Amino acid sequence: MATLEVHIEEPVTFVIFGATGDLTRRKLVPALYTLFKEGALASDFTIIGFARRDYEGTKFCNLIAESLHEHSRTPVDEDSLQAFCSHLTYHRGDLSDAAAYAELKKKLADSALPANRLFYLSIMPHLIEPVMDQLKTAELITPPGTGPWTRVVVEKPFGRDMKSAQALNETLLKYLDETQIYRIDHYLGKETVQNILSFRFANTIFEPVFNRTYVDHIQITASETVGMESGRGAYYDEYGALRDMVANHLFQLVALAAMEAPEGLSARSIRNEKVKLLQALKLAPSTPEHPSVCFGQYSGNTDTKAFRDEDRVDPSSTTETFAALRMEISNWRWADVPVYLRTGKRMAKKSTEIVIQFKTPPLSLFQHVACKGDVCDLTGVKPNTLIFRIQPDEGIFLQVSAKRPSMQLVVESVNMDFSYSGRWEKALPEAYERLLLDAMRGDSTLFTRSDEVEAEWNVIDTVLAAAADTKPLPYTPGAWGPAEANALLLNGAQWRNE
Ligand code: BG6
């Protein structure tokens, strides 16, 4: 019995290229297992793991079991593990070897295997073209709209600048139609991220104030406490915080928080609105007192290695592990409203949130109580703040002022909050569960379209040019990045370091 609201009737053969890699083990396999266990997958789905190492026979199932024990959010029991393994096969081969694709073709021709194919490219970016080429030569890609379908899921990075992003799009479009390409930005699969549009457009009370008349600024933070775990040093040293997080996850959050209402909920309508917003997103001009870019790199301390000392990182690396930007959106709704973004590794806290900070009331009638511990001060009235907590403590909070019970007329900031855990008992689904399900059922709403990717890189190119001569500033592990990031903020605004 399906315990998820969604069940895929259509059988699918899911081929994972890079089946023994880190992403497969940490994210894909646990997500597929949960979908399987919750009855969301068609009864005759098949997973083929394609990789070079020797995991034939029962070894592949053992590897999967190990990954599940370590990473699955769904309890793993022996019966369902064995049942799950009966849907798995391993295909050993070199990704650049034509013979391996000829063999794969033979396997896929088995009439017992579902004819719909989802190729998941969990591989290094430089391997995408050779793999697509081999798939094409082996005639494993069916054109869209003709019987059984072929879809290809691509993982980021979708380039490292505009030029390479365009080249990647051209490569993919040489072999596939845009409707067959599913570019994963896993932030879009997060339940709280999907809720941004529902919250904005399923209510009437917020939209009228979501504009330059009422909003003072928007700030988005995605801070992490981790460093270079899982051997990520080499990849990260090449990409850095700007390309790894800002170019995709943070820009997608800005797009959802600030876009216009779509005409409907189709993938096309939503992505059209996101593209328009991303095309209006610009790096704000820098001034000597208020730069618009701040890059940082974590140094070390007694407990934590400096970035430069991490495994597979260049000891003289100038890659940023922290990036903060002041942006603006040049459209009618948002002109002159600063949009602050920041992200980094080894920061004070793992936290992702979108803060919409409203303007203060036009007249200050009340005094405000601000307390730190037992000490309370009277200050000016605090502005309202709407906070989308993407993770952890998922929820939405509105900070408002209310009269403090006392003989004086002073107000205090209080939270009106909606938290997922307080409202629903069920744990939130993992982003990959939702995204894999959507790719299998052909819903591309939560995947990034080629023009969105190019709009994102277009902005990043201007940031890269603006920061070309700057070296990242050091910050200690556990800090909120370099103190210099405060200078980005205008008109007394402050980062919400909570
Ligand atoms: C990935 C980045 O896309 O997102 C990682 O490559 C980062 O560097 C991760 O750690 C963060 O994802 P989440 O879901 O933990 O916020």
Short mmCIF file of N, CA and C in Angstrom, two decimals, residues 233-364:
data_model
loop_
_atom_site.label_atom_id
_atom_site.label_comp_id
_atom_site.label_asym_id
_atom_site.label_seq_id
_atom_site.Cartn_x
_atom_site.Cartn_y
_atom_site.Cartn_z
N GLY A 233 37.65 18.45 -1.14
CA GLY A 233 38.60 19.54 -1.28
C GLY A 233 38.91 19.91 -2.72
N ALA A 234 39.19 18.91 -3.55
CA ALA A 234 39.63 19.20 -4.92
C ALA A 234 38.52 19.91 -5.70
N TYR A 235 37.30 19.38 -5.59
CA TYR A 235 36.17 20.01 -6.30
C TYR A 235 35.97 21.43 -5.80
N TYR A 236 35.95 21.58 -4.48
CA TYR A 236 35.60 22.88 -3.89
C TYR A 236 36.67 23.92 -4.18
N ASP A 237 37.92 23.48 -4.16
CA ASP A 237 39.01 24.42 -4.43
C ASP A 237 38.88 24.97 -5.85
N GLU A 238 38.30 24.18 -6.74
CA GLU A 238 38.14 24.64 -8.12
C GLU A 238 36.92 25.55 -8.26
N TYR A 239 35.89 25.33 -7.44
CA TYR A 239 34.64 26.07 -7.63
C TYR A 239 34.43 27.21 -6.63
N GLY A 240 34.62 26.93 -5.35
CA GLY A 240 34.45 27.99 -4.34
C GLY A 240 32.98 28.26 -4.04
N ALA A 241 32.78 29.08 -2.99
CA ALA A 241 31.42 29.31 -2.47
C ALA A 241 30.50 29.98 -3.50
N LEU A 242 31.05 30.90 -4.28
CA LEU A 242 30.22 31.63 -5.24
C LEU A 242 29.61 30.69 -6.27
N ARG A 243 30.45 29.85 -6.85
CA ARG A 243 29.95 28.94 -7.88
C ARG A 243 29.19 27.76 -7.29
N ASP A 244 29.64 27.31 -6.12
CA ASP A 244 29.05 26.10 -5.52
C ASP A 244 27.65 26.37 -4.96
N MET A 245 27.44 27.53 -4.38
CA MET A 245 26.17 27.78 -3.68
C MET A 245 25.39 28.97 -4.24
N VAL A 246 26.10 30.09 -4.49
CA VAL A 246 25.37 31.31 -4.87
C VAL A 246 24.77 31.16 -6.26
N ALA A 247 25.58 30.65 -7.21
CA ALA A 247 25.16 30.59 -8.61
C ALA A 247 23.91 29.73 -8.82
N ASN A 248 23.57 28.93 -7.88
CA ASN A 248 22.42 28.05 -8.07
C ASN A 248 21.44 28.17 -6.89
N HIS A 249 21.80 27.58 -5.73
CA HIS A 249 20.84 27.53 -4.62
C HIS A 249 20.38 28.93 -4.18
N LEU A 250 21.33 29.84 -3.96
CA LEU A 250 20.93 31.15 -3.43
C LEU A 250 20.14 31.96 -4.47
N PHE A 251 20.57 31.88 -5.72
CA PHE A 251 19.83 32.61 -6.76
C PHE A 251 18.42 32.03 -6.93
N GLN A 252 18.30 30.72 -6.77
CA GLN A 252 16.95 30.13 -6.88
C GLN A 252 16.07 30.62 -5.74
N LEU A 253 16.67 30.77 -4.55
CA LEU A 253 15.87 31.28 -3.42
C LEU A 253 15.44 32.72 -3.68
N VAL A 254 16.35 33.54 -4.22
CA VAL A 254 15.97 34.93 -4.53
C VAL A 254 14.82 34.90 -5.54
N ALA A 255 14.96 34.06 -6.57
CA ALA A 255 13.95 34.04 -7.62
C ALA A 255 12.58 33.70 -7.05
N LEU A 256 12.52 32.70 -6.18
CA LEU A 256 11.22 32.30 -5.63
C LEU A 256 10.66 33.35 -4.68
N ALA A 257 11.56 34.00 -3.93
CA ALA A 257 11.08 34.97 -2.95
C ALA A 257 10.62 36.27 -3.61
N ALA A 258 11.15 36.57 -4.80
CA ALA A 258 10.90 37.90 -5.37
C ALA A 258 10.17 37.90 -6.71
N MET A 259 9.98 36.72 -7.33
CA MET A 259 9.36 36.70 -8.67
C MET A 259 7.91 37.15 -8.63
N GLU A 260 7.39 37.46 -9.81
CA GLU A 260 5.97 37.80 -9.92
C GLU A 260 5.15 36.51 -9.85
N ALA A 261 3.85 36.64 -9.62
CA ALA A 261 2.98 35.46 -9.58
C ALA A 261 2.94 34.81 -10.96
N PRO A 262 3.11 33.50 -11.03
CA PRO A 262 3.01 32.84 -12.33
C PRO A 262 1.55 32.80 -12.78
N GLU A 263 1.32 32.63 -14.09
CA GLU A 263 -0.09 32.60 -14.53
C GLU A 263 -0.76 31.29 -14.13
N GLY A 264 0.02 30.28 -13.83
CA GLY A 264 -0.52 28.99 -13.39
C GLY A 264 0.62 28.21 -12.77
N LEU A 265 0.37 26.93 -12.48
CA LEU A 265 1.42 26.18 -11.79
C LEU A 265 2.21 25.27 -12.73
N SER A 266 2.10 25.51 -14.04
CA SER A 266 2.85 24.64 -14.96
C SER A 266 4.34 24.96 -14.82
N ALA A 267 5.16 23.97 -15.21
CA ALA A 267 6.61 24.16 -15.16
C ALA A 267 6.97 25.40 -15.97
N ARG A 268 6.31 25.55 -17.11
CA ARG A 268 6.64 26.67 -18.00
C ARG A 268 6.36 28.01 -17.33
N SER A 269 5.16 28.15 -16.75
CA SER A 269 4.81 29.44 -16.15
C SER A 269 5.75 29.79 -15.01
N ILE A 270 6.02 28.82 -14.15
CA ILE A 270 6.86 29.13 -12.99
C ILE A 270 8.28 29.46 -13.44
N ARG A 271 8.80 28.68 -14.36
CA ARG A 271 10.18 28.93 -14.79
C ARG A 271 10.29 30.23 -15.60
N ASN A 272 9.23 30.58 -16.34
CA ASN A 272 9.25 31.87 -17.04
C ASN A 272 9.40 33.02 -16.06
N GLU A 273 8.67 32.96 -14.95
CA GLU A 273 8.75 34.05 -13.96
C GLU A 273 10.10 34.07 -13.27
N LYS A 274 10.64 32.88 -13.00
CA LYS A 274 11.96 32.86 -12.35
C LYS A 274 13.02 33.47 -13.27
N VAL A 275 12.94 33.12 -14.57
CA VAL A 275 13.93 33.66 -15.51
C VAL A 275 13.85 35.18 -15.53
N LYS A 276 12.63 35.72 -15.56
CA LYS A 276 12.50 37.19 -15.62
C LYS A 276 13.17 37.82 -14.40
N LEU A 277 12.95 37.22 -13.25
CA LEU A 277 13.55 37.77 -12.04
C LEU A 277 15.08 37.67 -12.11
N LEU A 278 15.57 36.51 -12.52
CA LEU A 278 17.02 36.33 -12.56
C LEU A 278 17.66 37.27 -13.57
N GLN A 279 16.92 37.58 -14.64
CA GLN A 279 17.47 38.51 -15.62
C GLN A 279 17.52 39.95 -15.08
N ALA A 280 16.69 40.22 -14.07
CA ALA A 280 16.68 41.57 -13.48
C ALA A 280 17.65 41.68 -12.29
N LEU A 281 18.22 40.54 -11.90
CA LEU A 281 19.11 40.53 -10.73
C LEU A 281 20.50 41.05 -11.12
N LYS A 282 21.01 42.02 -10.34
CA LYS A 282 22.31 42.62 -10.68
C LYS A 282 23.14 42.77 -9.42
N LEU A 283 24.45 42.77 -9.61
CA LEU A 283 25.33 43.11 -8.49
C LEU A 283 25.18 44.60 -8.25
N ALA A 284 24.97 45.01 -6.99
CA ALA A 284 24.81 46.45 -6.70
C ALA A 284 26.15 47.16 -6.88
N PRO A 285 26.12 48.45 -7.21
CA PRO A 285 27.39 49.17 -7.35
C PRO A 285 28.10 49.27 -6.00
N SER A 286 29.42 49.21 -6.08
CA SER A 286 30.25 49.28 -4.89
C SER A 286 30.60 50.73 -4.58
N THR A 287 30.73 51.08 -3.33
CA THR A 287 31.27 52.40 -2.97
C THR A 287 32.44 52.14 -2.02
N PRO A 288 33.33 53.12 -1.80
CA PRO A 288 34.46 52.85 -0.90
C PRO A 288 34.00 52.41 0.49
N GLU A 289 32.91 52.99 1.01
CA GLU A 289 32.45 52.57 2.37
C GLU A 289 31.65 51.29 2.31
N HIS A 290 30.96 51.09 1.20
CA HIS A 290 30.08 49.92 1.11
C HIS A 290 30.37 49.10 -0.13
N PRO A 291 31.35 48.20 -0.03
CA PRO A 291 31.59 47.32 -1.18
C PRO A 291 30.38 46.42 -1.41
N SER A 292 30.27 45.84 -2.59
CA SER A 292 29.11 44.96 -2.80
C SER A 292 29.51 43.48 -2.84
N VAL A 293 30.81 43.20 -2.71
CA VAL A 293 31.26 41.80 -2.66
C VAL A 293 32.21 41.63 -1.50
N CYS A 294 32.06 40.56 -0.75
CA CYS A 294 33.06 40.22 0.27
C CYS A 294 33.32 38.71 0.20
N PHE A 295 34.56 38.34 -0.03
CA PHE A 295 34.93 36.92 -0.04
C PHE A 295 35.77 36.62 1.19
N GLY A 296 35.60 35.44 1.73
CA GLY A 296 36.41 35.04 2.88
C GLY A 296 36.92 33.61 2.70
N GLN A 297 37.90 33.27 3.51
CA GLN A 297 38.40 31.88 3.50
C GLN A 297 38.70 31.49 4.94
N TYR A 298 38.24 30.32 5.38
CA TYR A 298 38.45 30.00 6.79
C TYR A 298 39.89 29.65 7.08
N SER A 299 40.35 30.23 8.19
CA SER A 299 41.68 29.88 8.67
C SER A 299 41.49 28.73 9.66
N GLY A 300 42.55 28.33 10.32
CA GLY A 300 42.42 27.18 11.23
C GLY A 300 42.48 27.61 12.68
N ASN A 301 42.19 26.68 13.56
CA ASN A 301 42.44 26.88 14.98
C ASN A 301 42.83 25.53 15.57
N THR A 302 42.88 25.44 16.87
CA THR A 302 43.39 24.19 17.45
C THR A 302 42.55 22.97 17.07
N ASP A 303 41.24 23.17 16.84
CA ASP A 303 40.38 22.02 16.55
C ASP A 303 40.17 21.79 15.06
N THR A 304 40.34 22.84 14.29
CA THR A 304 39.91 22.77 12.90
C THR A 304 41.01 23.18 11.95
N LYS A 305 41.13 22.41 10.87
CA LYS A 305 42.14 22.73 9.85
C LYS A 305 41.73 23.96 9.07
N ALA A 306 42.71 24.75 8.67
CA ALA A 306 42.43 25.85 7.75
C ALA A 306 42.07 25.25 6.39
N PHE A 307 41.34 26.01 5.58
CA PHE A 307 40.96 25.50 4.25
C PHE A 307 42.20 25.06 3.47
N ARG A 308 43.25 25.87 3.55
CA ARG A 308 44.46 25.56 2.78
C ARG A 308 45.15 24.28 3.23
N ASP A 309 44.82 23.82 4.44
CA ASP A 309 45.45 22.59 4.92
C ASP A 309 44.56 21.38 4.70
N GLU A 310 43.40 21.59 4.11
CA GLU A 310 42.48 20.47 3.89
C GLU A 310 43.05 19.57 2.79
N ASP A 311 42.62 18.32 2.86
CA ASP A 311 43.03 17.32 1.90
C ASP A 311 42.66 17.76 0.47
N ARG A 312 43.56 17.65 -0.45
CA ARG A 312 43.37 17.94 -1.87
C ARG A 312 43.01 19.40 -2.16
N VAL A 313 43.52 20.29 -1.27
CA VAL A 313 43.37 21.73 -1.50
C VAL A 313 44.77 22.31 -1.67
N ASP A 314 44.92 23.20 -2.63
CA ASP A 314 46.21 23.86 -2.87
C ASP A 314 46.61 24.67 -1.62
N PRO A 315 47.80 24.43 -1.06
CA PRO A 315 48.21 25.13 0.17
C PRO A 315 48.28 26.66 0.01
N SER A 316 48.32 27.15 -1.25
CA SER A 316 48.29 28.61 -1.40
C SER A 316 46.97 29.05 -2.06
N SER A 317 45.95 28.23 -1.89
CA SER A 317 44.65 28.50 -2.54
C SER A 317 44.08 29.88 -2.19
N THR A 318 43.50 30.54 -3.19
CA THR A 318 42.80 31.80 -2.92
C THR A 318 41.30 31.61 -3.19
N THR A 319 40.84 30.39 -3.13
CA THR A 319 39.41 30.10 -3.32
C THR A 319 38.62 30.61 -2.13
N GLU A 320 37.46 31.21 -2.40
CA GLU A 320 36.63 31.71 -1.30
C GLU A 320 35.77 30.58 -0.72
N THR A 321 35.76 30.49 0.62
CA THR A 321 34.87 29.53 1.28
C THR A 321 33.69 30.27 1.89
N PHE A 322 33.69 31.59 1.70
CA PHE A 322 32.60 32.45 2.17
C PHE A 322 32.38 33.50 1.10
N ALA A 323 31.13 33.78 0.79
CA ALA A 323 30.85 34.86 -0.17
C ALA A 323 29.64 35.62 0.32
N ALA A 324 29.74 36.94 0.31
CA ALA A 324 28.58 37.79 0.63
C ALA A 324 28.46 38.83 -0.48
N LEU A 325 27.24 39.10 -0.90
CA LEU A 325 27.00 40.03 -2.00
C LEU A 325 25.88 40.98 -1.66
N ARG A 326 25.99 42.19 -2.18
CA ARG A 326 24.82 43.07 -2.16
C ARG A 326 24.31 43.16 -3.60
N MET A 327 23.06 42.76 -3.78
CA MET A 327 22.50 42.71 -5.12
C MET A 327 21.34 43.69 -5.19
N GLU A 328 20.85 43.91 -6.40
CA GLU A 328 19.59 44.64 -6.54
C GLU A 328 18.78 44.01 -7.67
N ILE A 329 17.50 44.29 -7.65
CA ILE A 329 16.63 43.71 -8.68
C ILE A 329 16.05 44.88 -9.45
N SER A 330 16.48 45.02 -10.72
CA SER A 330 15.99 46.20 -11.40
C SER A 330 14.66 45.90 -12.09
N ASN A 331 13.63 45.96 -11.32
CA ASN A 331 12.28 45.92 -11.89
C ASN A 331 11.39 46.85 -11.07
N TRP A 332 10.17 47.02 -11.54
CA TRP A 332 9.23 47.97 -10.96
C TRP A 332 8.97 47.69 -9.48
N ARG A 333 8.88 46.40 -9.14
CA ARG A 333 8.53 46.02 -7.77
C ARG A 333 9.67 46.25 -6.78
N TRP A 334 10.91 45.97 -7.23
CA TRP A 334 12.00 45.89 -6.24
C TRP A 334 13.08 46.96 -6.39
N ALA A 335 12.93 47.87 -7.32
CA ALA A 335 14.01 48.85 -7.53
C ALA A 335 14.43 49.47 -6.20
N ASP A 336 15.73 49.59 -5.97
CA ASP A 336 16.33 50.21 -4.77
C ASP A 336 16.21 49.39 -3.48
N VAL A 337 15.69 48.18 -3.55
CA VAL A 337 15.65 47.36 -2.33
C VAL A 337 16.90 46.48 -2.33
N PRO A 338 17.82 46.67 -1.38
CA PRO A 338 19.02 45.82 -1.38
C PRO A 338 18.68 44.35 -1.10
N VAL A 339 19.37 43.49 -1.81
CA VAL A 339 19.20 42.05 -1.57
C VAL A 339 20.58 41.53 -1.15
N TYR A 340 20.70 41.11 0.10
CA TYR A 340 21.99 40.64 0.61
C TYR A 340 22.01 39.12 0.62
N LEU A 341 23.10 38.57 0.11
CA LEU A 341 23.24 37.11 0.09
C LEU A 341 24.54 36.74 0.78
N ARG A 342 24.54 35.66 1.50
CA ARG A 342 25.83 35.18 2.04
C ARG A 342 25.76 33.67 2.26
N THR A 343 26.89 33.07 2.09
CA THR A 343 27.00 31.64 2.31
C THR A 343 28.44 31.31 2.66
N GLY A 344 28.65 30.23 3.36
CA GLY A 344 30.04 29.86 3.65
C GLY A 344 30.13 28.55 4.40
N LYS A 345 31.33 28.01 4.39
CA LYS A 345 31.66 26.80 5.14
C LYS A 345 32.26 27.21 6.48
N ARG A 346 32.22 26.26 7.43
CA ARG A 346 32.81 26.48 8.76
C ARG A 346 32.33 27.79 9.38
N MET A 347 31.05 28.01 9.27
CA MET A 347 30.48 29.20 9.92
C MET A 347 29.88 28.81 11.26
N ALA A 348 29.24 29.77 11.90
CA ALA A 348 28.80 29.57 13.28
C ALA A 348 27.71 28.50 13.41
N LYS A 349 26.94 28.33 12.35
CA LYS A 349 25.74 27.52 12.49
C LYS A 349 25.31 26.99 11.13
N LYS A 350 24.68 25.84 11.10
CA LYS A 350 24.05 25.38 9.85
C LYS A 350 22.66 26.01 9.81
N SER A 351 22.47 26.88 8.87
CA SER A 351 21.19 27.57 8.83
C SER A 351 20.94 28.15 7.44
N THR A 352 19.75 27.94 6.92
CA THR A 352 19.38 28.59 5.67
C THR A 352 18.07 29.33 5.90
N GLU A 353 18.07 30.61 5.63
CA GLU A 353 16.83 31.36 5.82
C GLU A 353 16.75 32.56 4.88
N ILE A 354 15.52 32.92 4.60
CA ILE A 354 15.26 34.12 3.79
C ILE A 354 14.58 35.11 4.73
N VAL A 355 15.16 36.29 4.83
CA VAL A 355 14.60 37.30 5.73
C VAL A 355 14.06 38.46 4.90
N ILE A 356 12.78 38.76 5.07
CA ILE A 356 12.22 39.94 4.43
C ILE A 356 12.06 40.97 5.54
N GLN A 357 12.88 41.98 5.46
CA GLN A 357 12.85 42.99 6.53
C GLN A 357 12.03 44.19 6.04
N PHE A 358 10.96 44.49 6.77
CA PHE A 358 10.09 45.59 6.35
C PHE A 358 10.60 46.92 6.90
N LYS A 359 10.03 48.01 6.38
CA LYS A 359 10.45 49.33 6.87
C LYS A 359 9.81 49.60 8.23
N THR A 360 10.37 50.54 8.95
CA THR A 360 9.76 50.89 10.24
C THR A 360 8.52 51.75 9.98
N PRO A 361 7.58 51.76 10.92
CA PRO A 361 6.40 52.60 10.73
C PRO A 361 6.81 54.07 10.55
N PRO A 362 6.00 54.86 9.85
CA PRO A 362 6.41 56.23 9.53
C PRO A 362 6.58 57.12 10.76
N LEU A 363 5.87 56.80 11.83
CA LEU A 363 5.95 57.64 13.03
C LEU A 363 6.26 56.74 14.22
N SER A 364 7.23 57.14 15.03
CA SER A 364 7.60 56.29 16.14
C SER A 364 6.80 56.67 17.39
#
